């Protein structure tokens, strides 16, 4: 069957009335789940999986996939409006999105997030339809040594989140890595830093820390400042302007391509893609001074990256039977539950299911755009509420979300403790993003290093035999050392410039 015939078959399947209705239901449920802190896409898909057991396999998978990418946008809404990421992939969006909201520009932030998600989703779907087998082969070349190098590159990117003081940012990244070591050692099964507390055996929960450092800390800081008035802004200021679009379109294209490539790699996922995209935009932007203060491209790039990564994660899932993310691991279970075996033969054996599912991604993204673009100013108007009403509601959502992660009060206490820590971090200008980056990448790096050590018989010299890993290490070194060389070169040029004190002729007075 020709590629064009397969694509047409896919859209014919996705646009059937039944599949269209369930796709709509999936994206709406996903948006609602994303709004609730602590649930996330993997939990949402797992919770609603039983509702699909009576449906046809293609219909059920279309609905579950709709929940997956619907969650990404719902999480963006809470990240922008109340600094409470509903999913780990939208943590970076909080950095610029919430600051835009505080300036009365929540509407444009939400609108560009919807547009970026749709356009990047389109990029991802085109790549998925045309190059899935090629990317699957590329993903197979990406073993533990390459993943370890990728994690090191991700940690090198922490420099972009250090704010005014690099030392403070690096200290916070180290704090995040230290938090990631709490729990059970994955290689030996020995307890680490639990201090006899059974609750710590499973480690310190990522989402609980995010809720505390961002949302609870923001409420505490706002109460400490006092006197905040609800945001008053004109309706037209909540609409996306031509300048916003001009600044964002390049970020959307770059984020879409980068996100898809990272999504293809098993274990990388949308969270890492969003961090990488933000760092890339910050590094190459002509308005670097606006980052951290409300740069709209800092919303567009990460949102594009996390949506494209969702599509990319389906490449190894469909073609190799290897989940590309935590949520696709749950979806892989759904495939098996319906008697569908993902792998190299799936495209040949069940083309209607595969191409119908892929086409539904585009349909679902279009539904999300049509739903959320007109509603962006409406969502933004929530910030007009008096803070005496808004802050208790935010804290309620935070603590319910922290409880919902594992259905125990321990999560609530973790969120509260890190809320207090986050409050003092804000007060003394310590950035929160490096903590989150360290907490995300720490376990992934440890796992990759452990597997690499096993592959090399305890000898890390295996890195020298892996060209892709060496290239990633070189890129990480360039990211870390590049700014130092540029700054040193600029200082040297300034000293040697005509008229400078250092270059003045000593006999010339």
Short mmCIF file of C-alpha atoms in Angstrom, two decimals:
data_model
loop_
_atom_site.label_atom_id
_atom_site.label_comp_id
_atom_site.label_asym_id
_atom_site.label_seq_id
_atom_site.Cartn_x
_atom_site.Cartn_y
_atom_site.Cartn_z
CA UNK A 1 0.00 0.00 0.00
CA UNK A 2 1.39 3.41 -1.00
CA UNK A 3 2.05 5.99 1.72
CA UNK A 4 -0.66 8.32 0.38
CA UNK A 5 -3.21 5.50 0.42
CA UNK A 6 -2.24 4.68 4.00
CA UNK A 7 -2.66 8.30 5.09
CA UNK A 8 -6.07 8.51 3.40
CA UNK A 9 -7.10 5.26 5.12
CA UNK A 10 -6.00 6.77 8.42
CA UNK A 11 -8.07 9.94 8.01
CA UNK A 12 -11.04 7.92 6.80
CA UNK A 13 -10.83 5.90 10.03
CA UNK A 14 -10.18 8.89 12.33
CA UNK A 15 -13.02 10.98 10.83
CA UNK A 16 -15.71 8.31 11.21
CA UNK A 17 -18.49 9.69 13.46
CA UNK A 18 -17.82 7.27 16.34
CA UNK A 19 -14.05 7.84 16.39
CA UNK A 20 -14.52 11.60 16.06
CA UNK A 21 -16.83 11.68 19.10
CA UNK A 22 -14.45 9.62 21.23
CA UNK A 23 -11.48 11.72 20.11
CA UNK A 24 -13.39 14.83 21.27
CA UNK A 25 -14.26 13.17 24.59
CA UNK A 26 -10.61 12.15 25.07
CA UNK A 27 -9.11 15.62 24.50
CA UNK A 28 -11.73 17.29 26.74
CA UNK A 29 -11.14 14.78 29.55
CA UNK A 30 -7.38 15.19 29.06
CA UNK A 31 -7.66 18.97 29.37
CA UNK A 32 -9.61 18.63 32.63
CA UNK A 33 -7.10 16.09 34.01
CA UNK A 34 -4.21 18.36 33.05
CA UNK A 35 -5.77 21.23 35.00
CA UNK A 36 -5.61 19.18 38.21
CA UNK A 37 -2.12 19.24 39.80
CA UNK A 38 -0.70 15.85 40.65
CA UNK A 39 -2.50 13.67 38.12
CA UNK A 40 -0.56 14.01 34.85
CA UNK A 41 -1.01 12.20 31.56
CA UNK A 42 0.13 8.72 32.64
CA UNK A 43 -2.21 8.70 35.66
CA UNK A 44 -5.07 10.11 33.58
CA UNK A 45 -4.72 7.45 30.89
CA UNK A 46 -4.44 4.67 33.50
CA UNK A 47 -7.52 5.94 35.39
CA UNK A 48 -9.72 6.12 32.30
CA UNK A 49 -8.45 2.96 30.59
CA UNK A 50 -11.26 0.79 32.09
CA UNK A 51 -13.87 3.04 30.40
CA UNK A 52 -12.58 1.97 26.97
CA UNK A 53 -12.67 -1.81 27.43
CA UNK A 54 -16.03 -2.19 25.65
CA UNK A 55 -14.95 -0.16 22.61
CA UNK A 56 -13.31 -1.27 19.36
CA UNK A 57 -9.49 -1.26 19.69
CA UNK A 58 -8.93 1.65 17.28
CA UNK A 59 -11.67 3.74 18.94
CA UNK A 60 -10.34 3.03 22.43
CA UNK A 61 -6.75 3.89 21.47
CA UNK A 62 -7.87 7.12 19.75
CA UNK A 63 -9.66 8.17 22.95
CA UNK A 64 -6.68 7.27 25.17
CA UNK A 65 -4.25 9.12 22.88
CA UNK A 66 -6.61 12.13 23.01
CA UNK A 67 -6.39 12.07 26.80
CA UNK A 68 -2.59 11.99 26.50
CA UNK A 69 -2.11 15.14 24.44
CA UNK A 70 -5.17 16.88 25.91
CA UNK A 71 -3.46 16.64 29.30
CA UNK A 72 -0.47 18.59 27.98
CA UNK A 73 -2.59 21.65 27.20
CA UNK A 74 -4.70 21.44 30.37
CA UNK A 75 -1.48 21.41 32.37
CA UNK A 76 -0.37 24.55 30.55
CA UNK A 77 -3.47 26.44 31.69
CA UNK A 78 -2.76 25.86 35.38
CA UNK A 79 0.97 26.55 34.84
CA UNK A 80 0.29 29.95 33.30
CA UNK A 81 -2.57 31.09 35.52
CA UNK A 82 -1.59 29.88 39.00
CA UNK A 83 2.05 28.68 38.63
CA UNK A 84 0.93 25.10 39.30
CA UNK A 85 2.19 22.68 36.63
CA UNK A 86 -0.41 19.97 36.10
CA UNK A 87 2.17 17.79 34.33
CA UNK A 88 5.95 17.60 34.48
CA UNK A 89 6.24 18.62 30.81
CA UNK A 90 4.82 22.09 31.59
CA UNK A 91 7.20 22.97 34.44
CA UNK A 92 9.28 25.15 32.09
CA UNK A 93 6.16 26.91 30.79
CA UNK A 94 5.57 28.20 34.32
CA UNK A 95 8.80 30.24 34.23
CA UNK A 96 7.68 32.63 31.49
CA UNK A 97 3.94 31.91 31.34
CA UNK A 98 3.21 32.90 34.93
CA UNK A 99 5.24 36.10 34.60
CA UNK A 100 3.27 36.99 31.48
CA UNK A 101 0.07 36.36 33.45
CA UNK A 102 1.25 38.70 36.21
CA UNK A 103 1.65 41.38 33.53
CA UNK A 104 -1.95 40.89 32.40
CA UNK A 105 -0.90 38.85 29.35
CA UNK A 106 -2.21 35.43 30.31
CA UNK A 107 -4.46 35.44 27.21
CA UNK A 108 -1.60 35.69 24.69
CA UNK A 109 0.43 33.12 26.67
CA UNK A 110 -2.42 30.59 26.53
CA UNK A 111 -3.20 31.40 22.90
CA UNK A 112 0.39 30.94 21.74
CA UNK A 113 0.55 27.69 23.73
CA UNK A 114 -2.50 26.39 21.83
CA UNK A 115 -1.11 27.50 18.45
CA UNK A 116 2.37 26.14 19.22
CA UNK A 117 0.91 22.79 20.30
CA UNK A 118 -1.14 22.53 17.10
CA UNK A 119 1.65 23.55 14.71
CA UNK A 120 4.29 21.43 16.44
CA UNK A 121 1.84 18.56 16.54
CA UNK A 122 1.43 18.96 12.77
CA UNK A 123 5.22 18.88 12.31
CA UNK A 124 5.42 15.78 14.49
CA UNK A 125 2.60 14.00 12.67
CA UNK A 126 4.17 14.65 9.26
CA UNK A 127 7.50 13.28 10.52
CA UNK A 128 5.74 10.35 12.17
CA UNK A 129 3.86 9.46 8.98
CA UNK A 130 6.84 9.72 6.64
CA UNK A 131 9.92 8.75 8.66
CA UNK A 132 8.79 6.48 11.52
CA UNK A 133 10.84 3.41 10.42
CA UNK A 134 13.97 5.56 9.92
CA UNK A 135 13.60 7.15 13.37
CA UNK A 136 12.98 3.73 14.90
CA UNK A 137 16.34 2.52 13.57
CA UNK A 138 17.98 5.70 14.92
CA UNK A 139 16.43 5.08 18.36
CA UNK A 140 17.94 1.57 18.40
CA UNK A 141 21.42 3.13 18.04
CA UNK A 142 20.74 5.18 21.16
CA UNK A 143 21.90 2.87 23.95
CA UNK A 144 22.74 3.55 27.63
CA UNK A 145 26.06 5.35 26.84
CA UNK A 146 24.25 7.77 24.52
CA UNK A 147 21.46 8.31 27.06
CA UNK A 148 24.05 9.06 29.76
CA UNK A 149 25.69 11.62 27.46
CA UNK A 150 22.28 13.14 26.70
CA UNK A 151 21.58 13.49 30.43
CA UNK A 152 24.96 15.22 30.91
CA UNK A 153 24.01 17.60 28.09
CA UNK A 154 20.72 18.26 29.86
CA UNK A 155 22.54 19.04 33.11
CA UNK A 156 24.90 21.34 31.21
CA UNK A 157 21.80 23.26 30.14
CA UNK A 158 21.17 24.16 33.80
CA UNK A 159 23.40 27.19 33.14
CA UNK A 160 20.42 28.70 31.31
CA UNK A 161 18.32 28.57 34.48
CA UNK A 162 20.85 30.03 36.90
CA UNK A 163 19.44 33.57 36.82
CA UNK A 164 21.64 36.35 38.15
CA UNK A 165 24.08 34.05 39.97
CA UNK A 166 25.60 30.98 38.34
CA UNK A 167 26.84 29.72 41.72
CA UNK A 168 23.30 29.76 43.16
CA UNK A 169 21.91 27.96 40.12
CA UNK A 170 24.57 25.24 40.20
CA UNK A 171 24.01 24.80 43.94
CA UNK A 172 20.30 24.30 43.32
CA UNK A 173 21.01 21.77 40.57
CA UNK A 174 23.26 19.87 43.01
CA UNK A 175 20.42 20.02 45.57
CA UNK A 176 18.06 18.48 42.99
CA UNK A 177 20.54 15.70 42.20
CA UNK A 178 20.94 15.02 45.93
CA UNK A 179 17.15 14.72 46.32
CA UNK A 180 17.12 12.21 43.46
CA UNK A 181 19.41 9.85 45.42
CA UNK A 182 16.91 9.39 48.28
CA UNK A 183 15.27 5.95 48.31
CA UNK A 184 16.45 2.53 47.12
CA UNK A 185 19.72 2.16 45.20
CA UNK A 186 18.63 0.67 41.84
CA UNK A 187 21.80 -1.41 41.44
CA UNK A 188 22.16 -2.90 44.94
CA UNK A 189 18.70 -2.55 46.51
CA UNK A 190 20.24 -0.82 49.55
CA UNK A 191 18.45 2.07 51.28
CA UNK A 192 19.97 5.54 50.74
CA UNK A 193 19.35 8.60 52.92
CA UNK A 194 16.01 7.32 54.23
CA UNK A 195 17.06 7.70 57.91
CA UNK A 196 14.83 4.79 58.83
CA UNK A 197 11.69 6.45 57.42
CA UNK A 198 9.61 3.94 55.46
CA UNK A 199 7.89 6.78 53.57
CA UNK A 200 11.20 7.67 51.90
CA UNK A 201 11.86 4.21 50.46
CA UNK A 202 10.13 5.21 47.24
CA UNK A 203 12.11 8.44 47.00
CA UNK A 204 10.92 12.04 47.07
CA UNK A 205 8.03 12.50 44.65
CA UNK A 206 8.74 14.75 41.68
CA UNK A 207 5.26 16.24 41.33
CA UNK A 208 4.96 16.99 45.05
CA UNK A 209 8.25 18.92 44.89
CA UNK A 210 7.09 20.83 41.79
CA UNK A 211 3.79 21.77 43.44
CA UNK A 212 5.62 22.98 46.55
CA UNK A 213 8.46 24.91 44.88
CA UNK A 214 6.25 26.67 42.35
CA UNK A 215 2.63 26.97 43.48
CA UNK A 216 2.74 26.87 47.30
CA UNK A 217 5.89 29.01 47.38
CA UNK A 218 4.29 31.57 45.06
CA UNK A 219 1.21 31.88 47.30
CA UNK A 220 3.40 32.26 50.41
CA UNK A 221 5.53 34.91 48.67
CA UNK A 222 2.44 36.81 47.53
CA UNK A 223 0.97 36.78 51.04
CA UNK A 224 4.31 38.00 52.43
CA UNK A 225 4.40 40.88 49.92
CA UNK A 226 0.78 41.76 50.72
CA UNK A 227 -1.38 44.39 49.06
CA UNK A 228 -1.65 42.58 45.71
CA UNK A 229 -4.60 43.67 43.64
CA UNK A 230 -6.41 41.48 41.09
CA UNK A 231 -5.04 41.90 37.58
CA UNK A 232 -7.09 44.50 35.67
CA UNK A 233 -6.59 44.39 31.94
CA UNK A 234 -8.57 45.20 28.82
CA UNK A 235 -10.03 42.34 26.81
CA UNK A 236 -8.00 43.31 23.73
CA UNK A 237 -4.79 43.00 25.76
CA UNK A 238 -5.69 39.34 26.30
CA UNK A 239 -5.56 38.66 22.54
CA UNK A 240 -2.49 37.53 20.62
CA UNK A 241 -0.84 40.38 18.73
CA UNK A 242 1.07 40.32 15.44
CA UNK A 243 4.32 41.03 17.32
CA UNK A 244 3.69 38.04 19.61
CA UNK A 245 3.29 35.79 16.58
CA UNK A 246 6.40 37.20 14.88
CA UNK A 247 8.49 36.49 17.98
CA UNK A 248 7.08 33.00 18.44
CA UNK A 249 7.00 31.42 14.99
CA UNK A 250 10.71 30.54 14.90
CA UNK A 251 10.54 29.14 18.43
CA UNK A 252 7.58 26.96 17.43
CA UNK A 253 9.42 25.50 14.41
CA UNK A 254 12.60 24.82 16.39
CA UNK A 255 10.72 23.39 19.36
CA UNK A 256 8.60 21.15 17.12
CA UNK A 257 11.59 19.57 15.38
CA UNK A 258 13.70 19.28 18.55
CA UNK A 259 10.78 17.87 20.55
CA UNK A 260 10.03 15.17 17.98
CA UNK A 261 13.65 13.99 17.84
CA UNK A 262 13.90 13.83 21.65
CA UNK A 263 10.49 12.17 21.89
CA UNK A 264 11.70 9.35 19.64
CA UNK A 265 14.40 8.43 22.18
CA UNK A 266 13.02 5.93 24.73
CA UNK A 267 13.07 7.51 28.18
CA UNK A 268 13.77 11.10 27.11
CA UNK A 269 10.16 12.30 26.90
CA UNK A 270 8.33 15.62 26.75
CA UNK A 271 9.77 17.01 30.01
CA UNK A 272 13.36 16.86 28.79
CA UNK A 273 12.29 18.22 25.38
CA UNK A 274 10.68 21.27 27.00
CA UNK A 275 13.80 22.04 29.08
CA UNK A 276 16.06 21.69 26.04
CA UNK A 277 13.79 23.93 23.96
CA UNK A 278 13.68 26.67 26.61
CA UNK A 279 17.47 26.65 26.92
CA UNK A 280 17.85 26.81 23.12
CA UNK A 281 15.49 29.79 22.84
CA UNK A 282 17.13 31.61 25.74
CA UNK A 283 20.58 31.05 24.28
CA UNK A 284 19.80 32.20 20.73
CA UNK A 285 17.18 34.88 21.40
CA UNK A 286 17.86 38.53 20.55
CA UNK A 287 15.93 39.41 23.74
CA UNK A 288 17.80 37.31 26.27
CA UNK A 289 17.29 39.97 28.94
CA UNK A 290 13.51 39.32 28.82
CA UNK A 291 13.84 35.64 29.74
CA UNK A 292 12.77 35.09 33.31
CA UNK A 293 10.59 38.24 33.10
CA UNK A 294 7.92 37.10 30.65
CA UNK A 295 9.30 36.24 27.18
CA UNK A 296 6.54 34.80 25.00
CA UNK A 297 8.98 32.68 22.98
CA UNK A 298 9.84 31.01 26.30
CA UNK A 299 6.26 29.70 26.27
CA UNK A 300 6.00 28.94 22.54
CA UNK A 301 9.20 26.87 22.24
CA UNK A 302 8.67 24.51 25.21
CA UNK A 303 4.98 24.06 24.40
CA UNK A 304 5.85 23.14 20.82
CA UNK A 305 8.56 20.77 22.04
CA UNK A 306 6.42 18.91 24.56
CA UNK A 307 3.57 18.39 22.06
CA UNK A 308 5.92 17.19 19.30
CA UNK A 309 7.63 14.89 21.82
CA UNK A 310 4.26 13.24 22.51
CA UNK A 311 4.03 12.32 18.81
CA UNK A 312 7.67 11.29 18.72
CA UNK A 313 7.18 8.95 21.68
CA UNK A 314 4.83 6.85 19.52
CA UNK A 315 7.64 5.99 17.05
CA UNK A 316 9.41 3.41 19.27
CA UNK A 317 6.06 2.37 20.76
CA UNK A 318 4.44 1.51 17.42
CA UNK A 319 7.46 0.29 15.45
CA UNK A 320 9.54 -1.46 18.14
CA UNK A 321 7.12 -2.12 21.00
CA UNK A 322 9.36 0.00 23.27
CA UNK A 323 7.56 2.78 25.21
CA UNK A 324 9.00 6.22 24.51
CA UNK A 325 7.64 7.74 27.75
CA UNK A 326 5.80 6.86 30.94
CA UNK A 327 2.42 7.49 29.33
CA UNK A 328 3.19 5.42 26.23
CA UNK A 329 4.16 2.59 28.62
CA UNK A 330 0.57 2.70 29.92
CA UNK A 331 -0.70 2.88 26.32
CA UNK A 332 1.49 -0.12 25.42
CA UNK A 333 -0.40 -2.03 28.10
CA UNK A 334 -3.65 -0.91 26.45
CA UNK A 335 -2.43 -2.23 23.07
CA UNK A 336 -1.72 -5.63 24.61
CA UNK A 337 -5.05 -5.55 26.46
CA UNK A 338 -6.84 -5.24 23.12
CA UNK A 339 -4.79 -8.03 21.58
CA UNK A 340 -2.59 -5.71 19.50
CA UNK A 341 1.16 -6.44 19.50
CA UNK A 342 3.22 -3.33 18.67
CA UNK A 343 6.39 -4.00 16.71
CA UNK A 344 7.94 -4.02 13.24
CA UNK A 345 5.02 -6.00 11.74
CA UNK A 346 2.23 -3.83 13.14
CA UNK A 347 2.25 -1.39 10.21
CA UNK A 348 1.81 -4.30 7.78
CA UNK A 349 -0.67 -6.37 9.78
CA UNK A 350 -3.02 -3.64 11.06
CA UNK A 351 -2.62 -0.55 8.85
CA UNK A 352 -6.14 0.73 9.61
CA UNK A 353 -5.46 0.82 13.36
CA UNK A 354 -1.98 2.37 13.07
CA UNK A 355 -2.81 5.01 10.46
CA UNK A 356 -6.21 5.75 12.04
CA UNK A 357 -4.46 6.38 15.38
CA UNK A 358 -1.80 8.60 13.77
CA UNK A 359 -4.41 10.60 11.81
CA UNK A 360 -6.41 11.06 15.03
CA UNK A 361 -3.45 12.95 16.52
CA UNK A 362 -3.97 15.68 13.93
CA UNK A 363 -7.74 15.68 14.40
CA UNK A 364 -7.37 15.85 18.18
CA UNK A 365 -4.87 18.72 17.99
CA UNK A 366 -7.25 20.60 15.69
CA UNK A 367 -10.11 20.07 18.18
CA UNK A 368 -7.88 21.37 21.00
CA UNK A 369 -6.99 24.45 18.97
CA UNK A 370 -10.62 25.22 18.12
CA UNK A 371 -11.66 24.72 21.75
CA UNK A 372 -8.86 26.53 23.54
CA UNK A 373 -7.97 29.44 21.27
CA UNK A 374 -11.31 31.23 21.72
CA UNK A 375 -11.36 30.31 25.43
CA UNK A 376 -7.87 31.69 26.22
CA UNK A 377 -9.17 35.16 27.27
CA UNK A 378 -11.91 33.47 29.30
CA UNK A 379 -9.39 31.35 31.20
CA UNK A 380 -7.21 34.44 31.68
CA UNK A 381 -10.10 36.34 33.26
CA UNK A 382 -9.84 34.01 36.28
CA UNK A 383 -6.98 36.26 37.41
CA UNK A 384 -9.49 39.08 37.90
CA UNK A 385 -10.77 37.32 41.02
CA UNK A 386 -9.87 38.81 44.37
CA UNK A 387 -6.79 37.10 45.79
CA UNK A 388 -8.60 36.50 49.06
CA UNK A 389 -10.69 34.01 47.06
CA UNK A 390 -8.03 32.84 44.60
CA UNK A 391 -5.21 31.89 47.00
CA UNK A 392 -7.25 29.46 49.16
CA UNK A 393 -8.51 27.84 45.95
CA UNK A 394 -4.93 27.48 44.63
CA UNK A 395 -3.74 25.93 47.91
CA UNK A 396 -6.71 23.54 47.92
CA UNK A 397 -5.89 22.40 44.38
CA UNK A 398 -2.22 22.05 45.30
CA UNK A 399 -2.75 19.88 48.35
CA UNK A 400 -5.48 17.77 46.73
CA UNK A 401 -3.10 17.23 43.79
CA UNK A 402 -0.20 16.32 46.09
CA UNK A 403 -2.46 13.84 47.92
CA UNK A 404 -3.75 12.35 44.64
CA UNK A 405 -0.27 11.35 43.42
CA UNK A 406 -0.13 8.34 45.78
CA UNK A 407 -3.33 8.79 47.82
CA UNK A 408 -1.50 9.47 51.07
CA UNK A 409 -0.88 12.47 53.33
CA UNK A 410 2.88 12.11 52.90
CA UNK A 411 2.61 13.85 49.53
CA UNK A 412 0.83 16.81 51.15
CA UNK A 413 3.60 17.19 53.73
CA UNK A 414 6.27 17.02 51.00
CA UNK A 415 4.47 19.76 49.05
CA UNK A 416 4.17 21.91 52.18
CA UNK A 417 7.85 21.48 53.19
CA UNK A 418 9.05 22.32 49.69
CA UNK A 419 6.64 25.25 49.64
CA UNK A 420 8.47 26.67 52.66
CA UNK A 421 11.85 25.91 51.04
CA UNK A 422 10.65 27.54 47.81
CA UNK A 423 9.50 30.63 49.70
CA UNK A 424 12.98 31.20 51.13
CA UNK A 425 14.53 30.42 47.73
CA UNK A 426 12.40 33.17 46.18
CA UNK A 427 13.19 35.55 49.01
CA UNK A 428 16.96 35.10 48.61
CA UNK A 429 16.90 34.77 44.81
CA UNK A 430 17.70 31.07 44.40
CA UNK A 431 16.18 29.66 41.16
CA UNK A 432 13.77 26.71 41.42
CA UNK A 433 14.12 25.32 37.88
CA UNK A 434 17.62 23.81 38.43
CA UNK A 435 16.26 21.81 41.39
CA UNK A 436 13.57 20.33 39.16
CA UNK A 437 16.05 19.62 36.36
CA UNK A 438 18.39 17.81 38.78
CA UNK A 439 15.50 15.82 40.23
CA UNK A 440 14.34 14.76 36.74
CA UNK A 441 17.72 13.92 35.26
CA UNK A 442 19.33 12.39 38.37
CA UNK A 443 17.57 8.97 38.27
CA UNK A 444 17.83 8.83 34.46
CA UNK A 445 21.56 9.56 34.54
CA UNK A 446 22.17 7.04 37.33
CA UNK A 447 20.29 4.31 35.44
CA UNK A 448 22.16 5.05 32.19
CA UNK A 449 25.55 5.03 33.95
CA UNK A 450 24.72 1.76 35.71
CA UNK A 451 23.74 0.11 32.41
CA UNK A 452 26.81 1.54 30.64
CA UNK A 453 29.05 0.15 33.38
CA UNK A 454 27.46 -3.30 32.93
CA UNK A 455 27.95 -3.10 29.16
CA UNK A 456 31.63 -2.26 29.59
CA UNK A 457 32.30 -4.73 32.40
CA UNK A 458 32.87 -1.87 34.82
CA UNK A 459 34.99 0.08 32.35
CA UNK A 460 33.63 3.49 31.35
CA UNK A 461 36.09 3.51 28.46
CA UNK A 462 33.15 2.22 26.43
CA UNK A 463 32.18 5.89 25.96
CA UNK A 464 35.26 6.29 23.74
CA UNK A 465 33.86 3.66 21.37
CA UNK A 466 30.49 5.42 20.91
CA UNK A 467 30.67 8.33 18.41
CA UNK A 468 27.17 9.66 19.24
CA UNK A 469 28.00 9.76 22.96
CA UNK A 470 31.30 11.54 22.27
CA UNK A 471 29.52 14.11 20.12
CA UNK A 472 26.99 14.79 22.91
CA UNK A 473 29.76 15.14 25.50
CA UNK A 474 31.53 17.61 23.20
CA UNK A 475 28.31 19.58 22.84
CA UNK A 476 27.88 19.63 26.64
CA UNK A 477 31.45 20.94 27.02
CA UNK A 478 30.70 23.65 24.44
CA UNK A 479 27.55 24.66 26.33
CA UNK A 480 29.47 24.97 29.61
CA UNK A 481 32.72 26.49 28.35
CA UNK A 482 31.43 28.48 25.37
CA UNK A 483 30.10 31.46 27.37
CA UNK A 484 33.37 31.61 29.34
CA UNK A 485 35.46 31.80 26.15
CA UNK A 486 33.10 34.39 24.63
CA UNK A 487 33.27 36.52 27.78
CA UNK A 488 37.05 36.15 27.98
CA UNK A 489 37.41 37.09 24.30
CA UNK A 490 35.22 40.16 24.77
CA UNK A 491 37.29 41.31 27.79
CA UNK A 492 40.53 40.78 25.87
CA UNK A 493 39.18 42.67 22.85
CA UNK A 494 38.11 45.52 25.15
CA UNK A 495 41.58 45.77 26.65
CA UNK A 496 43.30 45.77 23.27
CA UNK A 497 40.88 48.24 21.68
CA UNK A 498 42.34 51.65 20.68
CA UNK A 499 41.91 54.20 23.44
CA UNK A 500 41.66 51.64 26.24
CA UNK A 501 43.91 52.11 29.23
CA UNK A 502 45.78 48.82 28.63
CA UNK A 503 46.67 49.59 25.02
CA UNK A 504 47.82 53.19 25.67
CA UNK A 505 51.47 53.94 24.81
CA UNK A 506 53.31 54.42 28.11
CA UNK A 507 55.43 57.20 26.62
CA UNK A 508 52.38 59.03 25.40
CA UNK A 509 51.40 60.14 28.88
#
